[in-house]
Coordinates of N, CA and C and ligand atoms in Angstrom, one line a residue:
M19 N 0.8 -1.2 0.0 CA 0.0 0.0 0.0 C 0.9 1.3 0.0
K20 N 0.5 2.2 -0.9 CA 1.3 3.4 -1.0 C 1.0 4.4 0.2
K21 N 2.0 5.3 0.5 CA 1.7 6.2 1.6 C 0.8 7.3 1.3
H22 N 0.7 7.6 -0.1 CA -0.3 8.6 -0.6 C -0.9 8.0 -1.8
D23 N -2.2 8.1 -1.9 CA -2.9 7.4 -3.0 C -4.3 8.0 -3.3
V24 N -4.8 7.7 -4.5 CA -6.1 8.0 -4.9 C -7.0 6.8 -4.7
I25 N -8.0 6.9 -3.9 CA -8.9 5.7 -3.7 C -10.2 6.0 -4.4
I26 N -10.6 5.0 -5.3 CA -11.8 5.2 -6.1 C -13.0 4.6 -5.2
A27 N -14.0 5.5 -5.0 CA -15.2 5.1 -4.2 C -16.1 4.3 -5.2
C28 N -16.1 3.0 -5.0 CA -16.9 2.1 -5.9 C -18.3 2.0 -5.4
D29 N -19.1 3.1 -5.6 CA -20.4 3.1 -5.1 C -21.4 2.6 -6.2
F30 N -21.5 1.3 -6.3 CA -22.3 0.7 -7.4 C -23.4 -0.2 -6.7
P31 N -24.5 -0.3 -7.4 CA -25.6 -1.1 -6.7 C -25.2 -2.6 -6.6
T32 N -24.5 -3.1 -7.6 CA -24.2 -4.6 -7.5 C -22.7 -4.8 -7.7
G33 N -22.2 -5.9 -7.2 CA -20.8 -6.3 -7.4 C -20.5 -6.4 -8.9
Q34 N -21.4 -6.9 -9.7 CA -21.1 -7.0 -11.1 C -20.9 -5.6 -11.7
D35 N -21.6 -4.6 -11.3 CA -21.4 -3.3 -11.8 C -20.0 -2.8 -11.4
A36 N -19.6 -3.1 -10.2 CA -18.3 -2.7 -9.8 C -17.2 -3.4 -10.6
L37 N -17.4 -4.7 -10.8 CA -16.4 -5.4 -11.5 C -16.3 -5.0 -13.0
D38 N -17.5 -4.7 -13.6 CA -17.5 -4.2 -15.0 C -16.8 -2.9 -15.1
F39 N -17.0 -2.0 -14.1 CA -16.3 -0.7 -14.1 C -14.8 -0.9 -14.0
L40 N -14.4 -1.8 -13.1 CA -12.9 -1.9 -12.9 C -12.3 -2.7 -14.1
S41 N -13.1 -3.4 -14.8 CA -12.5 -4.2 -16.0 C -11.9 -3.2 -17.0
Q42 N -12.3 -1.9 -17.0 CA -11.8 -0.9 -17.9 C -10.3 -0.6 -17.6
F43 N -9.9 -0.9 -16.4 CA -8.5 -0.6 -16.1 C -7.6 -1.7 -16.4
K44 N -6.9 -1.6 -17.5 CA -6.0 -2.7 -18.0 C -4.6 -2.5 -17.4
E45 N -4.1 -1.3 -17.3 CA -2.7 -1.1 -16.8 C -2.6 -0.9 -15.4
E46 N -3.6 -0.1 -14.8 CA -3.5 0.2 -13.4 C -4.4 -0.8 -12.5
K47 N -4.0 -0.8 -11.3 CA -4.9 -1.6 -10.3 C -5.3 -0.6 -9.2
P48 N -6.3 0.2 -9.4 CA -6.6 1.3 -8.5 C -7.0 0.7 -7.1
F49 N -6.6 1.5 -6.1 CA -7.1 1.3 -4.7 C -8.6 1.6 -4.7
V50 N -9.4 0.7 -4.2 CA -10.8 0.9 -4.2 C -11.5 1.0 -2.8
K51 N -12.6 1.7 -2.7 CA -13.3 1.8 -1.5 C -14.7 1.1 -1.7
I52 N -15.0 0.2 -0.8 CA -16.2 -0.5 -0.8 C -17.0 -0.1 0.4
G53 N -18.3 0.3 0.2 CA -19.1 0.8 1.3 C -20.1 -0.2 1.7
M54 N -21.0 0.3 2.6 CA -22.1 -0.6 3.1 C -23.0 -1.2 2.1
E55 N -23.4 -0.4 1.1 CA -24.3 -0.8 0.1 C -23.8 -2.1 -0.6
L56 N -22.6 -2.1 -1.1 CA -22.0 -3.2 -1.8 C -21.7 -4.4 -0.9
F57 N -21.2 -4.0 0.3 CA -20.8 -5.1 1.2 C -22.0 -5.8 1.7
Y58 N -23.1 -5.1 2.1 CA -24.2 -5.8 2.6 C -25.0 -6.5 1.5
G59 N -24.9 -6.0 0.3 CA -25.6 -6.7 -0.8 C -24.9 -7.9 -1.3
E60 N -23.6 -7.8 -1.3 CA -22.8 -8.9 -1.9 C -22.1 -9.8 -0.9
G61 N -21.9 -9.3 0.3 CA -21.2 -10.1 1.3 C -19.7 -10.1 1.1
P62 N -19.0 -10.8 1.9 CA -17.5 -10.7 2.0 C -16.9 -11.1 0.7
D63 N -17.6 -11.9 -0.2 CA -17.0 -12.4 -1.4 C -16.5 -11.2 -2.3
I64 N -17.2 -10.1 -2.3 CA -16.8 -9.0 -3.2 C -15.4 -8.5 -2.8
V65 N -15.1 -8.5 -1.5 CA -13.8 -8.1 -1.1 C -12.8 -9.2 -1.5
R66 N -13.1 -10.4 -1.3 CA -12.2 -11.5 -1.8 C -11.9 -11.4 -3.3
K67 N -12.9 -11.1 -4.1 CA -12.8 -11.0 -5.5 C -11.8 -9.8 -5.9
L68 N -12.1 -8.7 -5.2 CA -11.3 -7.5 -5.6 C -9.8 -7.7 -5.1
K69 N -9.6 -8.4 -4.0 CA -8.3 -8.7 -3.6 C -7.6 -9.6 -4.5
A70 N -8.3 -10.6 -5.0 CA -7.8 -11.6 -5.9 C -7.4 -11.0 -7.2
M71 N -8.1 -9.9 -7.6 CA -7.8 -9.2 -8.8 C -6.6 -8.3 -8.6
G72 N -6.1 -8.1 -7.4 CA -4.9 -7.3 -7.2 C -5.2 -5.9 -6.7
H73 N -6.4 -5.6 -6.3 CA -6.7 -4.2 -5.8 C -6.5 -4.1 -4.3
D74 N -6.0 -3.0 -3.8 CA -6.0 -2.7 -2.4 C -7.5 -2.3 -2.1
V75 N -8.0 -2.6 -0.9 CA -9.4 -2.4 -0.6 C -9.5 -1.6 0.7
F76 N -10.2 -0.5 0.7 CA -10.7 0.2 1.9 C -12.1 -0.2 2.1
L77 N -12.4 -0.9 3.2 CA -13.7 -1.3 3.5 C -14.3 -0.3 4.5
D78 N -15.3 0.5 4.0 CA -15.8 1.6 4.7 C -17.1 1.2 5.4
L79 N -17.0 0.6 6.5 CA -18.2 0.1 7.2 C -18.5 0.9 8.5
K80 N -17.6 1.8 8.9 CA -17.8 2.7 10.1 C -18.4 1.9 11.3
L81 N -17.7 1.0 11.8 CA -18.2 0.2 13.0 C -18.3 1.1 14.2
H82 N -19.3 0.8 15.0 CA -19.6 1.5 16.2 C -20.5 0.6 17.1
D83 N -19.9 0.0 18.1 CA -20.6 -0.9 19.0 C -19.8 -1.1 20.2
I84 N -20.1 -2.0 21.1 CA -19.3 -2.2 22.3 C -18.0 -2.8 21.9
P85 N -16.9 -2.5 22.7 CA -15.6 -2.9 22.3 C -15.4 -4.3 21.9
N86 N -16.0 -5.2 22.7 CA -15.9 -6.7 22.4 C -16.4 -7.1 21.1
T87 N -17.6 -6.5 20.7 CA -18.2 -6.8 19.5 C -17.4 -6.3 18.3
V88 N -16.9 -5.1 18.5 CA -16.1 -4.5 17.4 C -14.8 -5.2 17.2
N89 N -14.2 -5.7 18.3 CA -13.0 -6.4 18.3 C -13.2 -7.7 17.5
K90 N -14.3 -8.4 17.7 CA -14.5 -9.7 17.0 C -14.8 -9.4 15.5
A91 N -15.6 -8.4 15.3 CA -15.9 -8.0 13.9 C -14.6 -7.7 13.1
M92 N -13.7 -7.0 13.8 CA -12.5 -6.5 13.1 C -11.6 -7.7 12.8
R93 N -11.6 -8.7 13.7 CA -10.8 -9.9 13.4 C -11.2 -10.5 12.1
N94 N -12.5 -10.6 11.9 CA -13.0 -11.2 10.6 C -12.7 -10.3 9.4
L95 N -12.8 -9.0 9.6 CA -12.5 -8.1 8.4 C -11.0 -8.2 8.1
A96 N -10.1 -8.4 9.1 CA -8.7 -8.5 8.8 C -8.5 -9.8 8.0
K97 N -9.2 -10.9 8.4 CA -9.0 -12.2 7.7 C -9.4 -12.1 6.2
L98 N -10.2 -11.1 5.9 CA -10.6 -10.9 4.4 C -9.4 -10.3 3.7
G99 N -8.5 -9.7 4.4 CA -7.3 -9.1 3.7 C -7.5 -7.7 3.3
V100 N -8.5 -7.0 4.0 CA -8.7 -5.6 3.6 C -7.4 -4.8 4.0
N101 N -7.2 -3.7 3.3 CA -6.0 -2.9 3.5 C -6.2 -1.7 4.5
M102 N -7.5 -1.3 4.5 CA -7.9 -0.1 5.3 C -9.4 -0.3 5.7
T103 N -9.7 0.0 7.0 CA -11.1 0.0 7.4 C -11.3 1.1 8.5
N104 N -12.5 1.2 8.9 CA -12.8 2.3 9.9 C -13.8 2.1 10.9
V105 N -13.8 3.0 11.9 CA -14.8 2.9 13.0 C -15.2 4.4 13.3
H106 N -16.2 4.6 14.1 CA -16.6 5.9 14.6 C -15.8 6.2 15.8
A107 N -15.2 7.4 15.8 CA -14.4 7.8 17.0 C -15.4 8.0 18.2
A108 N -16.7 8.2 17.9 CA -17.7 8.4 19.0 C -17.8 7.1 19.8
G109 N -17.3 6.0 19.3 CA -17.4 4.8 20.1 C -16.5 4.7 21.3
T110 N -15.7 5.7 21.5 CA -14.7 5.9 22.6 C -13.3 5.3 22.3
I111 N -12.4 5.7 23.1 CA -11.0 5.3 23.0 C -10.9 3.8 23.2
D112 N -11.6 3.3 24.2 CA -11.6 1.8 24.5 C -12.1 1.0 23.3
M113 N -13.2 1.5 22.6 CA -13.7 0.8 21.4 C -12.7 0.8 20.3
M114 N -12.0 2.0 20.1 CA -11.0 2.1 19.0 C -9.8 1.1 19.3
R115 N -9.4 1.1 20.6 CA -8.3 0.2 20.9 C -8.7 -1.3 20.6
A116 N -9.9 -1.6 21.0 CA -10.4 -3.0 20.8 C -10.4 -3.3 19.3
A117 N -10.8 -2.3 18.5 CA -10.8 -2.5 17.1 C -9.5 -2.8 16.5
K118 N -8.5 -2.0 17.0 CA -7.1 -2.1 16.5 C -6.6 -3.5 16.9
E119 N -6.9 -3.9 18.1 CA -6.4 -5.2 18.6 C -7.0 -6.4 17.7
G120 N -8.3 -6.2 17.4 CA -9.0 -7.2 16.6 C -8.3 -7.3 15.2
L121 N -8.0 -6.2 14.6 CA -7.3 -6.3 13.3 C -6.0 -7.0 13.4
A122 N -5.2 -6.7 14.5 CA -3.9 -7.3 14.6 C -4.0 -8.8 14.8
E123 N -5.1 -9.2 15.6 CA -5.3 -10.6 15.8 C -5.7 -11.4 14.6
G124 N -6.5 -10.7 13.7 CA -7.0 -11.4 12.5 C -6.1 -11.3 11.3
A125 N -5.2 -10.4 11.3 CA -4.4 -10.1 10.1 C -3.5 -11.3 9.7
Q126 N -3.5 -11.7 8.5 CA -2.6 -12.8 8.0 C -1.2 -12.2 7.8
G127 N -1.2 -11.0 7.2 CA 0.1 -10.4 7.0 C 0.2 -9.0 7.6
E128 N 0.3 -8.0 6.8 CA 0.4 -6.6 7.3 C -1.0 -6.3 8.0
V129 N -0.9 -5.6 9.1 CA -2.1 -5.2 9.8 C -2.8 -4.1 9.1
P130 N -4.1 -4.2 8.8 CA -4.8 -3.2 8.0 C -4.7 -1.8 8.7
M131 N -4.7 -0.8 7.9 CA -4.7 0.6 8.4 C -6.1 0.8 9.0
L132 N -6.1 1.4 10.2 CA -7.4 1.7 10.8 C -7.6 3.2 11.0
I133 N -8.7 3.7 10.5 CA -8.9 5.2 10.6 C -10.3 5.4 11.3
A134 N -10.5 6.5 11.8 CA -11.8 6.8 12.5 C -12.5 8.0 11.8
V135 N -13.9 7.9 11.9 CA -14.7 9.0 11.4 C -14.9 9.9 12.6
T136 N -14.7 11.2 12.5 CA -14.8 12.1 13.6 C -16.3 12.5 13.6
Q137 N -16.7 13.6 13.0 CA -18.1 14.0 12.9 C -18.4 13.8 11.4
L138 N -19.5 13.1 11.1 CA -19.9 12.9 9.7 C -20.1 14.3 9.1
T139 N -19.7 14.5 7.8 CA -19.9 15.8 7.2 C -21.4 16.1 7.0
S140 N -22.3 15.1 7.1 CA -23.7 15.3 7.0 C -24.3 15.9 8.3
T141 N -23.5 15.9 9.4 CA -24.0 16.4 10.7 C -23.6 17.9 10.8
S142 N -24.6 18.8 10.8 CA -24.3 20.2 10.9 C -24.0 20.5 12.4
Q143 N -23.4 21.7 12.6 CA -23.0 22.1 13.9 C -24.3 22.3 14.8
E144 N -25.3 22.8 14.2 CA -26.6 23.0 14.9 C -27.1 21.7 15.4
R145 N -27.2 20.7 14.5 CA -27.7 19.4 15.0 C -26.8 18.7 16.0
M146 N -25.5 18.8 15.8 CA -24.6 18.2 16.7 C -24.8 18.8 18.1
Q147 N -25.0 20.1 18.2 CA -25.2 20.8 19.5 C -26.6 20.5 20.1
K148 N -27.6 20.5 19.2 CA -29.0 20.3 19.7 C -29.4 18.9 20.0
E149 N -29.0 18.0 19.0 CA -29.4 16.6 19.1 C -28.4 15.7 19.8
L150 N -27.1 16.0 19.6 CA -26.1 15.2 20.3 C -25.6 15.8 21.6
L151 N -26.0 17.0 21.9 CA -25.7 17.7 23.1 C -24.2 17.9 23.2
I152 N -23.5 18.1 22.1 CA -22.1 18.4 22.1 C -22.0 20.0 21.9
P153 N -21.6 20.7 22.9 CA -21.7 22.2 22.9 C -20.6 22.9 22.1
N154 N -19.6 22.2 21.7 CA -18.4 22.8 21.0 C -18.7 23.1 19.5
T155 N -17.7 23.7 18.9 CA -17.9 23.9 17.4 C -17.5 22.5 16.7
I156 N -17.8 22.4 15.5 CA -17.5 21.2 14.7 C -15.9 21.1 14.7
E157 N -15.2 22.2 14.5 CA -13.8 22.1 14.4 C -13.2 21.6 15.7
E158 N -13.7 22.1 16.8 CA -13.1 21.6 18.1 C -13.4 20.2 18.3
T159 N -14.6 19.8 17.9 CA -15.0 18.4 18.1 C -14.1 17.5 17.2
V160 N -13.9 17.9 15.9 CA -13.1 17.1 15.0 C -11.7 17.0 15.6
A161 N -11.1 18.1 16.1 CA -9.7 18.0 16.6 C -9.7 17.1 17.9
H162 N -10.7 17.2 18.7 CA -10.7 16.4 19.9 C -10.9 14.9 19.6
Y163 N -11.8 14.6 18.7 CA -12.0 13.2 18.3 C -10.7 12.6 17.6
A164 N -10.0 13.5 16.9 CA -8.8 13.1 16.2 C -7.7 12.8 17.2
R165 N -7.6 13.6 18.3 CA -6.7 13.3 19.3 C -7.0 12.0 20.1
N166 N -8.3 11.8 20.3 CA -8.7 10.5 20.9 C -8.3 9.3 20.0
T167 N -8.5 9.5 18.7 CA -8.1 8.5 17.8 C -6.6 8.1 17.8
Q168 N -5.9 9.2 17.9 CA -4.4 9.0 18.0 C -4.0 8.3 19.3
Q169 N -4.7 8.7 20.4 CA -4.4 8.1 21.7 C -4.7 6.7 21.7
A170 N -5.7 6.3 20.9 CA -6.1 4.9 20.9 C -5.2 4.1 20.0
G171 N -4.2 4.7 19.3 CA -3.2 4.0 18.5 C -3.7 3.8 17.1
L172 N -4.7 4.5 16.6 CA -5.1 4.3 15.2 C -4.2 5.1 14.3
D173 N -4.4 4.9 13.0 CA -3.5 5.5 12.0 C -3.9 6.9 11.6
G174 N -5.2 7.2 11.7 CA -5.6 8.5 11.2 C -7.2 8.6 11.2
V175 N -7.6 9.6 10.5 CA -9.1 9.9 10.5 C -9.5 10.2 9.0
V176 N -10.8 10.0 8.8 CA -11.5 10.4 7.6 C -12.0 11.8 7.9
C177 N -11.7 12.8 7.0 CA -12.2 14.1 7.3 C -12.4 14.9 6.0
S178 N -13.1 16.0 6.1 CA -13.3 16.8 4.9 C -11.9 17.5 4.6
P179 N -11.7 17.9 3.3 CA -10.4 18.5 2.9 C -10.2 19.7 3.8
L180 N -11.2 20.4 4.2 CA -11.0 21.6 4.9 C -10.7 21.3 6.4
E181 N -10.9 20.1 6.8 CA -10.6 19.7 8.2 C -9.2 19.1 8.3
A182 N -8.7 18.7 7.2 CA -7.4 18.0 7.2 C -6.3 18.8 7.9
G183 N -6.3 20.1 7.6 CA -5.3 21.0 8.2 C -5.4 21.1 9.8
I184 N -6.7 21.1 10.2 CA -7.0 21.1 11.7 C -6.5 19.8 12.3
V185 N -6.7 18.7 11.6 CA -6.3 17.4 12.2 C -4.8 17.3 12.2
K186 N -4.1 17.8 11.1 CA -2.6 17.7 11.1 C -2.0 18.6 12.2
K187 N -2.7 19.7 12.4 CA -2.2 20.6 13.5 C -2.4 20.0 14.9
A188 N -3.5 19.3 15.1 CA -3.8 18.7 16.4 C -3.0 17.5 16.6
C189 N -2.7 16.7 15.6 CA -2.1 15.4 15.8 C -0.7 15.2 15.1
G190 N -0.2 16.2 14.4 CA 1.1 16.0 13.7 C 0.9 15.5 12.3
T191 N 2.0 15.7 11.5 CA 1.8 15.4 10.1 C 1.9 13.9 9.8
S192 N 2.4 13.1 10.7 CA 2.5 11.7 10.4 C 1.1 11.0 10.7
F193 N 0.2 11.7 11.3 CA -1.1 11.1 11.5 C -1.9 11.3 10.2
R194 N -2.4 10.2 9.7 CA -3.0 10.1 8.4 C -4.4 10.8 8.3
T195 N -4.6 11.4 7.1 CA -5.9 11.9 6.8 C -6.4 11.3 5.5
V196 N -7.6 10.9 5.4 CA -8.3 10.4 4.2 C -9.4 11.3 3.9
T197 N -9.4 11.9 2.8 CA -10.5 12.9 2.5 C -11.3 12.7 1.2
P198 N -12.6 12.6 1.4 CA -13.5 12.7 0.2 C -13.8 14.1 -0.1
G199 N -14.8 14.3 -0.9 CA -15.2 15.7 -1.3 C -14.2 16.3 -2.3
I200 N -13.8 15.5 -3.3 CA -12.8 16.0 -4.3 C -13.6 16.3 -5.6
R201 N -13.4 17.5 -6.1 CA -14.1 17.9 -7.3 C -13.2 18.8 -8.2
Y202 N -13.4 18.8 -9.5 CA -12.7 19.7 -10.4 C -13.7 20.9 -10.6
P203 N -13.1 22.1 -10.8 CA -14.0 23.3 -11.1 C -14.9 23.0 -12.3
D204 N -14.4 22.2 -13.3 CA -15.2 22.0 -14.5 C -16.1 20.8 -14.4
G205 N -16.2 20.2 -13.2 CA -17.0 19.0 -13.0 C -18.3 19.2 -12.3
D206 N -19.1 18.2 -12.1 CA -20.4 18.2 -11.4 C -20.1 18.2 -9.9
V207 N -20.7 19.1 -9.1 CA -20.4 19.0 -7.7 C -21.3 17.9 -7.0
G208 N -22.5 17.7 -7.6 CA -23.4 16.7 -7.0 C -23.9 17.1 -5.7
D209 N -23.9 16.2 -4.7 CA -24.4 16.6 -3.4 C -23.3 17.0 -2.4
Q210 N -22.1 17.1 -2.9 CA -21.0 17.5 -1.9 C -21.0 19.0 -1.7
S211 N -20.7 19.4 -0.5 CA -20.6 20.9 -0.3 C -19.2 21.3 0.0
R212 N -18.5 20.7 1.0 CA -17.2 21.2 1.3 C -16.2 20.5 0.5
I213 N -15.8 21.1 -0.7 CA -15.1 20.3 -1.7 C -13.7 21.0 -2.0
T214 N -12.8 20.2 -2.6 CA -11.6 20.8 -3.0 C -11.1 20.0 -4.2
T215 N -10.1 20.6 -4.9 CA -9.5 19.9 -6.1 C -8.4 18.9 -5.6
P216 N -8.0 18.0 -6.5 CA -6.8 17.1 -6.1 C -5.6 17.9 -5.8
Q217 N -5.3 19.0 -6.6 CA -4.1 19.8 -6.4 C -4.1 20.4 -5.0
K218 N -5.3 21.0 -4.7 CA -5.4 21.7 -3.4 C -5.3 20.7 -2.2
A219 N -5.9 19.5 -2.4 CA -5.8 18.4 -1.4 C -4.3 18.1 -1.1
R220 N -3.5 18.1 -2.2 CA -2.1 17.8 -2.1 C -1.4 18.9 -1.3
E221 N -1.8 20.1 -1.6 CA -1.2 21.3 -0.9 C -1.5 21.3 0.6
I222 N -2.8 20.9 0.9 CA -3.2 20.8 2.3 C -2.4 19.8 3.1
G223 N -1.9 18.8 2.3 CA -1.1 17.7 2.9 C -1.9 16.5 3.3
T224 N -3.1 16.3 2.7 CA -3.8 15.1 3.0 C -3.1 13.9 2.4
D225 N -3.3 12.7 3.0 CA -2.5 11.5 2.6 C -3.2 10.7 1.5
Y226 N -4.5 10.5 1.6 CA -5.3 9.8 0.7 C -6.6 10.6 0.3
I227 N -6.9 10.6 -1.0 CA -8.2 11.2 -1.4 C -9.1 10.1 -1.9
V228 N -10.4 10.2 -1.5 CA -11.4 9.3 -2.0 C -12.2 10.0 -3.0
V229 N -12.2 9.4 -4.2 CA -12.8 10.1 -5.4 C -13.8 9.1 -6.0
G230 N -15.1 9.5 -6.0 CA -16.1 8.6 -6.6 C -16.6 9.1 -8.0
R231 N -17.7 9.9 -8.0 CA -18.3 10.2 -9.3 C -17.4 10.9 -10.3
P232 N -16.5 11.8 -9.8 CA -15.6 12.4 -10.9 C -14.9 11.4 -11.7
I233 N -14.7 10.1 -11.2 CA -14.1 9.1 -12.0 C -15.2 8.1 -12.5
T234 N -16.0 7.6 -11.6 CA -17.0 6.6 -12.0 C -18.0 7.0 -13.0
K235 N -18.3 8.3 -13.0 CA -19.3 8.9 -14.0 C -18.7 9.6 -15.2
A236 N -17.3 9.5 -15.2 CA -16.6 10.2 -16.3 C -16.9 9.4 -17.6
Q237 N -16.8 10.2 -18.7 CA -16.9 9.5 -20.0 C -15.8 8.5 -20.2
D238 N -14.6 8.9 -19.8 CA -13.4 8.0 -19.9 C -12.9 7.8 -18.5
P239 N -13.4 6.9 -17.7 CA -12.9 6.7 -16.3 C -11.4 6.5 -16.1
V240 N -10.8 5.8 -17.0 CA -9.4 5.5 -16.9 C -8.6 6.9 -17.0
E241 N -9.0 7.7 -18.0 CA -8.3 9.0 -18.2 C -8.6 9.9 -17.0
A242 N -9.8 9.8 -16.5 CA -10.2 10.7 -15.3 C -9.4 10.3 -14.1
Y243 N -9.2 9.0 -13.9 CA -8.4 8.5 -12.8 C -6.9 8.9 -13.0
R244 N -6.4 8.8 -14.2 CA -5.0 9.3 -14.4 C -4.8 10.8 -14.2
R245 N -5.8 11.5 -14.5 CA -5.8 13.0 -14.3 C -5.7 13.2 -12.8
V246 N -6.5 12.6 -12.0 CA -6.6 12.8 -10.5 C -5.2 12.3 -9.9
L247 N -4.7 11.2 -10.4 CA -3.4 10.7 -9.9 C -2.3 11.7 -10.2
R248 N -2.3 12.2 -11.4 CA -1.2 13.2 -11.8 C -1.3 14.4 -10.9
D249 N -2.6 14.9 -10.7 CA -2.7 16.2 -10.0 C -2.5 16.0 -8.5
F250 N -2.9 14.8 -7.9 CA -2.7 14.6 -6.5 C -1.3 14.2 -6.1
L251 N -0.7 13.2 -6.9 CA 0.6 12.7 -6.6 C 1.7 13.5 -7.3
G252 N 1.3 14.3 -8.3 CA 2.3 15.0 -9.1 C 3.1 14.0 -9.9
E253 N 2.5 12.9 -10.3 CA 3.3 11.9 -11.1 C 3.0 12.0 -12.6
Ligands
LIG10 O1 -18.8 10.5 -5.6 P1 -18.0 11.2 -4.5 O2 -16.6 11.6 -5.0 O3 -18.8 12.3 -3.9 O4 -17.8 10.0 -3.4 C1 -17.2 10.3 -2.2 C2 -17.2 9.0 -1.4 O5 -16.8 9.3 -0.1 C3 -18.6 8.4 -1.2 O6 -18.4 7.0 -1.1 C4 -19.1 8.9 0.1 O7 -20.0 8.1 0.8 C5 -17.8 9.1 0.9 N1 -17.8 10.0 2.0 C6 -18.1 11.4 1.8 N2 -18.1 12.2 2.8 C7 -17.8 11.8 4.1 C8 -17.5 10.4 4.3 C9 -17.5 9.6 3.2 O8 -18.3 11.8 0.7 N3 -17.8 12.6 5.1

């Protein structure tokens, strides 16, 4: 697994759709993200297939339960050979530690990278304060949850491109950030609001970018992927 990379969000309704999409890539083996829709629809076999094809896999299931349950679940995810997976930082430091231990226990080789979700970007500050009774600002909450994540021994967090700087400041540059919300000025924004370009994401210093529709819905997905790679990695 590379230290910096472009991860394609494979948000497709079926495994076959995802495999058809990836079959267009003849020279590259992109790092792919599989989310709840595909995993719950297809089961663990979709991960095994993608791994057998040579892809690195980020399994985005955002686990959040009691530490023992998360530990056991993580053991099984590690056995699938995923390269990266995640939990909610709101599950507490104990839960995050249990998750990390589960991955180490289940891993056949390298221990998968474990990252945490701080505050979902769909949660507004108003709802966080009124419904979750967290009185701080989003930025303070993100920085605090990132520090908890680091204390639990995890590798990094998922955050918006605009939060990556806050996280790096709170936890140091070697603490990893994985950021979605990547768009080109000439592309469709879709439902994303806090967005940035691959070049800007590189300047901010984020480690991995997650890019879905700008690649999956492009007329030429392979060319679109290469453009993002060039702009983010400078290759
Ligand atoms: O198509 P698009 O580039 O918007 O895809 C971004 C991916 O990142 C999707 O899979 C989306 O669920 C995920 N994501 C996000 N914002 C977050 C967390 C995850 O867009 N805060």
